[in-house]
């Protein structure tokens, strides 16, 4: 099984993370593209790296959006 190229770094009790998950669920339904969610509290390095930026969305291991995730902007990354 192919690993998803989109990874969403989140944490609990994060309203922006909840919004990002809803956007990615819609995006996934529209495109068939899967994403993986990772809680930054599962790894101290992730907490240090992304703690102030959450939610963070990566595409092929590159940060493409953080804070407010916008669905329209996702299409430009996956089309390239």
Coordinates of C-alpha atoms in Angstrom, one line a residue, residues 30-77:
X30 CA -13.0 15.1 -4.1
X31 CA -9.6 13.8 -5.3
X32 CA -9.3 10.3 -3.9
X33 CA -6.0 11.4 -2.3
X34 CA -5.4 10.1 1.2
X35 CA -3.7 11.9 4.1
X36 CA -2.1 10.8 7.3
X37 CA -2.7 12.6 10.6
X38 CA 0.1 12.7 13.2
X39 CA -0.2 14.1 16.7
X40 CA 2.9 16.2 17.4
X41 CA 2.7 15.1 21.1
X42 CA 3.7 11.6 20.0
X43 CA 7.2 12.7 19.4
X44 CA 9.3 15.4 21.3
X45 CA 11.1 16.4 18.1
X46 CA 7.7 17.0 16.3
X47 CA 6.5 19.0 19.3
X48 CA 9.6 21.2 19.2
X49 CA 9.6 21.6 15.4
X50 CA 5.8 22.3 14.8
X51 CA 4.5 23.3 18.3
X52 CA 3.9 26.9 17.4
X53 CA 2.8 26.3 13.8
X54 CA 0.0 23.7 14.3
X55 CA -1.7 22.5 12.2
X56 CA 1.0 21.8 9.7
X57 CA 0.4 20.2 6.3
X58 CA 3.2 18.6 4.4
X59 CA 3.3 17.4 0.8
X60 CA 6.1 14.9 -0.1
X61 CA 7.8 15.9 3.3
X62 CA 7.8 19.6 2.5
X63 CA 5.7 22.0 4.6
X64 CA 3.1 23.6 2.2
X65 CA 0.7 25.2 4.7
X66 CA 0.4 25.8 8.4
X67 CA -2.0 27.6 10.7
X68 CA -5.1 28.1 8.5
X69 CA -5.2 25.4 5.9
X70 CA -6.9 26.4 2.6
X71 CA -8.4 23.8 0.3
X72 CA -8.0 25.9 -2.9
X73 CA -4.2 26.1 -2.3
X74 CA -4.0 22.3 -2.0
X75 CA -4.8 21.8 -5.6
X76 CA -1.8 23.8 -6.8
X77 CA 0.6 21.6 -4.9

